[in-house]
Coordinates of C-alpha atoms in Angstrom, one line a residue:
X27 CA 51.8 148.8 110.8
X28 CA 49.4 149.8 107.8
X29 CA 51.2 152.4 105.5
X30 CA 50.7 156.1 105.6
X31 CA 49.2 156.0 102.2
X32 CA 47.3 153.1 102.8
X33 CA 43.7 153.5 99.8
X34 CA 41.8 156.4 100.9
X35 CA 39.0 155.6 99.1
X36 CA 38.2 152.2 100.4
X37 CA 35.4 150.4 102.5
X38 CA 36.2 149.8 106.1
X39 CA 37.7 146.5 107.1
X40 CA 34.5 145.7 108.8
X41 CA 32.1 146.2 106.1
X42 CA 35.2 143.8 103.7
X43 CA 36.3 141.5 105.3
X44 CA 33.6 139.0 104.2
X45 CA 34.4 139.6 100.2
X46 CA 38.3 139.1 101.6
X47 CA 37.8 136.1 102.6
X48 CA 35.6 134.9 99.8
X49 CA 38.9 135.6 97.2
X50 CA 40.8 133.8 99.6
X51 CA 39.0 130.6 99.7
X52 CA 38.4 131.2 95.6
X53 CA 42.2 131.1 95.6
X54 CA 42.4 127.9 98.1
X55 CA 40.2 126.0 96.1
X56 CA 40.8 126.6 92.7
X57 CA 44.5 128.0 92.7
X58 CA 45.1 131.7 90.7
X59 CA 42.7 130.8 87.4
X60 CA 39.6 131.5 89.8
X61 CA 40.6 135.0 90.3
X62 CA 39.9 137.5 87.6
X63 CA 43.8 139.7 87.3
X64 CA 42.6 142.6 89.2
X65 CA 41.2 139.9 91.7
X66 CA 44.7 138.4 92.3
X67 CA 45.9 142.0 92.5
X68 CA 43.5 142.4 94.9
X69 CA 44.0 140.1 97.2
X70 CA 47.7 140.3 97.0
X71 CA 47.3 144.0 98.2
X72 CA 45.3 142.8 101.3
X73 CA 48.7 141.7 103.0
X74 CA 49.9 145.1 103.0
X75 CA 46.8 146.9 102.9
X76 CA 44.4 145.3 105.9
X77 CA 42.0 147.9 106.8
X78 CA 41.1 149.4 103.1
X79 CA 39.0 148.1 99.8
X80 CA 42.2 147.4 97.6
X81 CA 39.8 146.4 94.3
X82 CA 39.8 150.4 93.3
X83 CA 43.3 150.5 93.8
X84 CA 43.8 146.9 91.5
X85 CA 41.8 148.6 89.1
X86 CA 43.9 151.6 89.0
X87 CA 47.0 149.6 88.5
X88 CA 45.6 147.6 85.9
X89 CA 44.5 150.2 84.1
X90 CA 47.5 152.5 84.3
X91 CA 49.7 149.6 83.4
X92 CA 47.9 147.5 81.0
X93 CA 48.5 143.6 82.7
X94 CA 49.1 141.8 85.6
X95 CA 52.4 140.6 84.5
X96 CA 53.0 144.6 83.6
X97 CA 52.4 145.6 86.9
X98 CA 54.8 143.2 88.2
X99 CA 57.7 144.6 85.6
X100 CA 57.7 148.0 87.2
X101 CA 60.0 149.7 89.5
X102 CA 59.9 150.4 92.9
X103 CA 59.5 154.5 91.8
X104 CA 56.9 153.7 89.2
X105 CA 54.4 151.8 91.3
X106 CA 54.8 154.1 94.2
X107 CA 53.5 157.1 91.8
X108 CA 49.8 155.2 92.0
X109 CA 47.8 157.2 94.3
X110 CA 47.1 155.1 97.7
X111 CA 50.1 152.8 96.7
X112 CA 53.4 152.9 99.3
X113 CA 56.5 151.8 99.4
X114 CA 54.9 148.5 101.3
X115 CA 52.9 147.6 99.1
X116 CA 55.3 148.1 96.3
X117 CA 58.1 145.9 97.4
X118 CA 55.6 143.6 98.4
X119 CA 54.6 143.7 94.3
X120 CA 58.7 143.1 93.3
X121 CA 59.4 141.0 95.7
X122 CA 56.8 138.2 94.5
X123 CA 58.6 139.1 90.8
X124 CA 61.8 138.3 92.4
X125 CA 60.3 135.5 94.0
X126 CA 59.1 134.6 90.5
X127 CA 62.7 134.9 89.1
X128 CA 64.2 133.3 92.1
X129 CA 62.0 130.1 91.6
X130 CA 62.4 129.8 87.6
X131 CA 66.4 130.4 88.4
X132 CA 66.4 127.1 90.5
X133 CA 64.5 125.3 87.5
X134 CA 66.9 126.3 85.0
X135 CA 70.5 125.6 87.4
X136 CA 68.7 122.3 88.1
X137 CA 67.5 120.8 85.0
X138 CA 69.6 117.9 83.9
X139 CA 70.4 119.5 80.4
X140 CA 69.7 122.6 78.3
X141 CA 68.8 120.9 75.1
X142 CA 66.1 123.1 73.6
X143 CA 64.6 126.8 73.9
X144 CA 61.5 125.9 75.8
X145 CA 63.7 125.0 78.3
X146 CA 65.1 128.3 79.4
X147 CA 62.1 130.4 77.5
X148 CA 60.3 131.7 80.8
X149 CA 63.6 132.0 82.5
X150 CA 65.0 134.7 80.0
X151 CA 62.1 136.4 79.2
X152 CA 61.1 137.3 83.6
X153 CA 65.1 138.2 83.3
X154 CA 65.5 140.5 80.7
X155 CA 62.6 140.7 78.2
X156 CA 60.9 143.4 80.2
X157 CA 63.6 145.4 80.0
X158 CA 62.9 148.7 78.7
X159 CA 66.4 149.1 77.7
X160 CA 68.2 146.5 75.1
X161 CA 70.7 144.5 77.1
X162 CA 72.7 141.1 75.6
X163 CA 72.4 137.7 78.2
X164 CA 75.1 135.0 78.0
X165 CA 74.4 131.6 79.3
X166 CA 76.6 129.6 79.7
X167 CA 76.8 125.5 79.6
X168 CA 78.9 122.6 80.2
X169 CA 79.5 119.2 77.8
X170 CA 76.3 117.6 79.6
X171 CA 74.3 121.1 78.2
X172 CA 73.8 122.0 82.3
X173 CA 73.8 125.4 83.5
X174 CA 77.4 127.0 84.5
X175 CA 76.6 130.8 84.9
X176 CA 74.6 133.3 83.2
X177 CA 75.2 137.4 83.2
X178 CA 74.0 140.1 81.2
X179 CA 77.6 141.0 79.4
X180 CA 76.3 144.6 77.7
X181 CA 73.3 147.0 78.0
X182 CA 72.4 149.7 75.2
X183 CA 69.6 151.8 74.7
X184 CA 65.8 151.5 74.1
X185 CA 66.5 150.5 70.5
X186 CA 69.4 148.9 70.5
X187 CA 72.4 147.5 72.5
X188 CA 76.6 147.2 71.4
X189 CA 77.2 143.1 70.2
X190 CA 80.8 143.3 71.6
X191 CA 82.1 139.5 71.1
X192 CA 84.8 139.7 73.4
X193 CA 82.5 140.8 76.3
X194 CA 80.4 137.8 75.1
X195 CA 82.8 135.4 75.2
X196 CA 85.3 136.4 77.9
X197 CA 83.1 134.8 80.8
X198 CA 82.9 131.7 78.9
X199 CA 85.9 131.2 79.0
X200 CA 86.8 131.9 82.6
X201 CA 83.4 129.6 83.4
X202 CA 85.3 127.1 80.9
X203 CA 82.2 126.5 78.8
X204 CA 81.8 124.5 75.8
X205 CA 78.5 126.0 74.9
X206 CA 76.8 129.1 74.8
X207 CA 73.3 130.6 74.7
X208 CA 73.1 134.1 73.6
X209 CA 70.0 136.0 74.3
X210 CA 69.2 139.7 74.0
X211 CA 65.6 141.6 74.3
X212 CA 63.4 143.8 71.9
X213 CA 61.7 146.0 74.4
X214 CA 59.5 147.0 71.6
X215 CA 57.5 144.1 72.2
X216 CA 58.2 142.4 68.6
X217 CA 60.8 139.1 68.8
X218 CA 61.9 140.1 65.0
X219 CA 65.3 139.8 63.7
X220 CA 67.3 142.1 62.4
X221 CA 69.8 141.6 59.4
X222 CA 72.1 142.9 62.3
X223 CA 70.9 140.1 64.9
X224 CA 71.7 137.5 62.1
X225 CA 74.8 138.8 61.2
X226 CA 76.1 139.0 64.9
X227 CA 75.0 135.1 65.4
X228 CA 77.3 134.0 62.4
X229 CA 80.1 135.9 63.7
X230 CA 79.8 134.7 67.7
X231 CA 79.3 131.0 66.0
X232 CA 82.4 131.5 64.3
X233 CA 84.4 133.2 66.6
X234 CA 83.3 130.9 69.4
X235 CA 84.3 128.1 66.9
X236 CA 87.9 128.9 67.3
X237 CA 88.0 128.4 71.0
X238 CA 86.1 125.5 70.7
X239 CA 82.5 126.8 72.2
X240 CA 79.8 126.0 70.8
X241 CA 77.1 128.5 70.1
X242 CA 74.1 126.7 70.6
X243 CA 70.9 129.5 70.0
X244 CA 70.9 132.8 69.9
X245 CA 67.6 134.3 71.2
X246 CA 65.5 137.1 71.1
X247 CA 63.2 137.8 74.0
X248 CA 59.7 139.9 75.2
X249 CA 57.8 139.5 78.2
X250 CA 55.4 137.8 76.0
X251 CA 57.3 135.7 73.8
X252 CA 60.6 134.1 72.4
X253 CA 62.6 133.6 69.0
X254 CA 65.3 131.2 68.9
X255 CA 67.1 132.0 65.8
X256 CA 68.6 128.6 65.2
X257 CA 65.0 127.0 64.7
X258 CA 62.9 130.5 63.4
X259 CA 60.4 129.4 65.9
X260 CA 58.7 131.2 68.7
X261 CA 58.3 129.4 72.3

């Protein structure tokens, strides 16, 4: 059943079904990099929105939200404000996010070690860099440097979030891992360290010294980018 809400001021399914299926062959062909991001917007609104243009309402979303990848980061509340866009077509919006996180999830828990940041890089920032409140990530690791368990162990505010070590540390333990990622998100956009953020890593690497873990990175995440303090490099 076509939502309530469905875009009121699209073309008839008649007069689009012929541009439809031209972005779905576009997309067969030549994958997502054939499609303009409105365009895969587009399209991806067509399977919960049949009967009705969905380019204006794309458009709209792009434009009120700034990106693709933006449009995917909002909540269910947030996306459902957009004129012509229901509750359908919104879950259908997170749930290819989750699907997203879901499938980068499986990559990390099955790669054979955790030996450098690119290897987890897209993994924390679709879990926590678009968060628009600060929140701290553990991740935790065996002797082989493969995936035990991973939490987010404290949430703050917009510009900041509480380091408490023993909340980082206490699941490490129970997990009994011998290494430790930390990671925690700037949602203003900028991976920059603090003198806080350096501070905070010397202490968790030495307090995790004493009970024999091994802090192996701490780092700072956006949607668009991430710091690994142990290197000062960006991945």
């Amino acid at each position: 059943m076509v939502e309530k809400d469905a875009y009121r001021k699209g073309i008839d399914d008649s007069q689009g079904s012929g541009h439809r299926q031209r972005l779905r062959e576009r997309f067969q062909t030549s994958g997502h990099r054939a499609l303009a991001d409105y365009e895969f917007l587009e399209l991806l609104l067509t399977y919960s929105i049949p009967r009705k243009d969905t380019k204006p309402l794309a458009k709209e979303l792009m434009k009120e939200f700034g990106s693709f990848s933006a449009v995917l980061d909002q909540s269910q509340e947030k996306l459902t404000s957009i004129d012509g866009l229901g509750s359908r077509s919104a879950s259908l919006i997170r749930l290819v996010r989750s699907a997203m996180h879901k499938y980068l999830e499986e990559q990390v828990e099955n790669r054979p070690t955790i030996s450098k940041p690119e290897d987890i890089a897209s993994f924390v920032r679709i879990h926590i860099g678009s968060n628009d409140r600060e929140c701290v990530m553990l991740i935790c690791l065996n002797d082989a440097n493969k995936l035990l368990h991973h939490e987010i162990v404290n949430e703050g505010s917009i510009r900041r979030t509480p380091f408490y070590p023993r909340d980082i540390l206490k699941p490490a333990i129970l997990h009994n891992a011998t290494g430790v990622i930390i990671v925690h998100n700037h949602p203003s956009g900028e991976a920059i360290p603090s003198e806080a953020d350096h501070g905070m890593t010397s202490k968790l690497e030495s307090l995790a010294g004493e009970l024999d873990i091994r802090l192996i990175d701490h780092l700072i995440t956006t949607p668009k980018q991430t710091l690994s303090l142990k290197t000062g490099r960006l991945v």
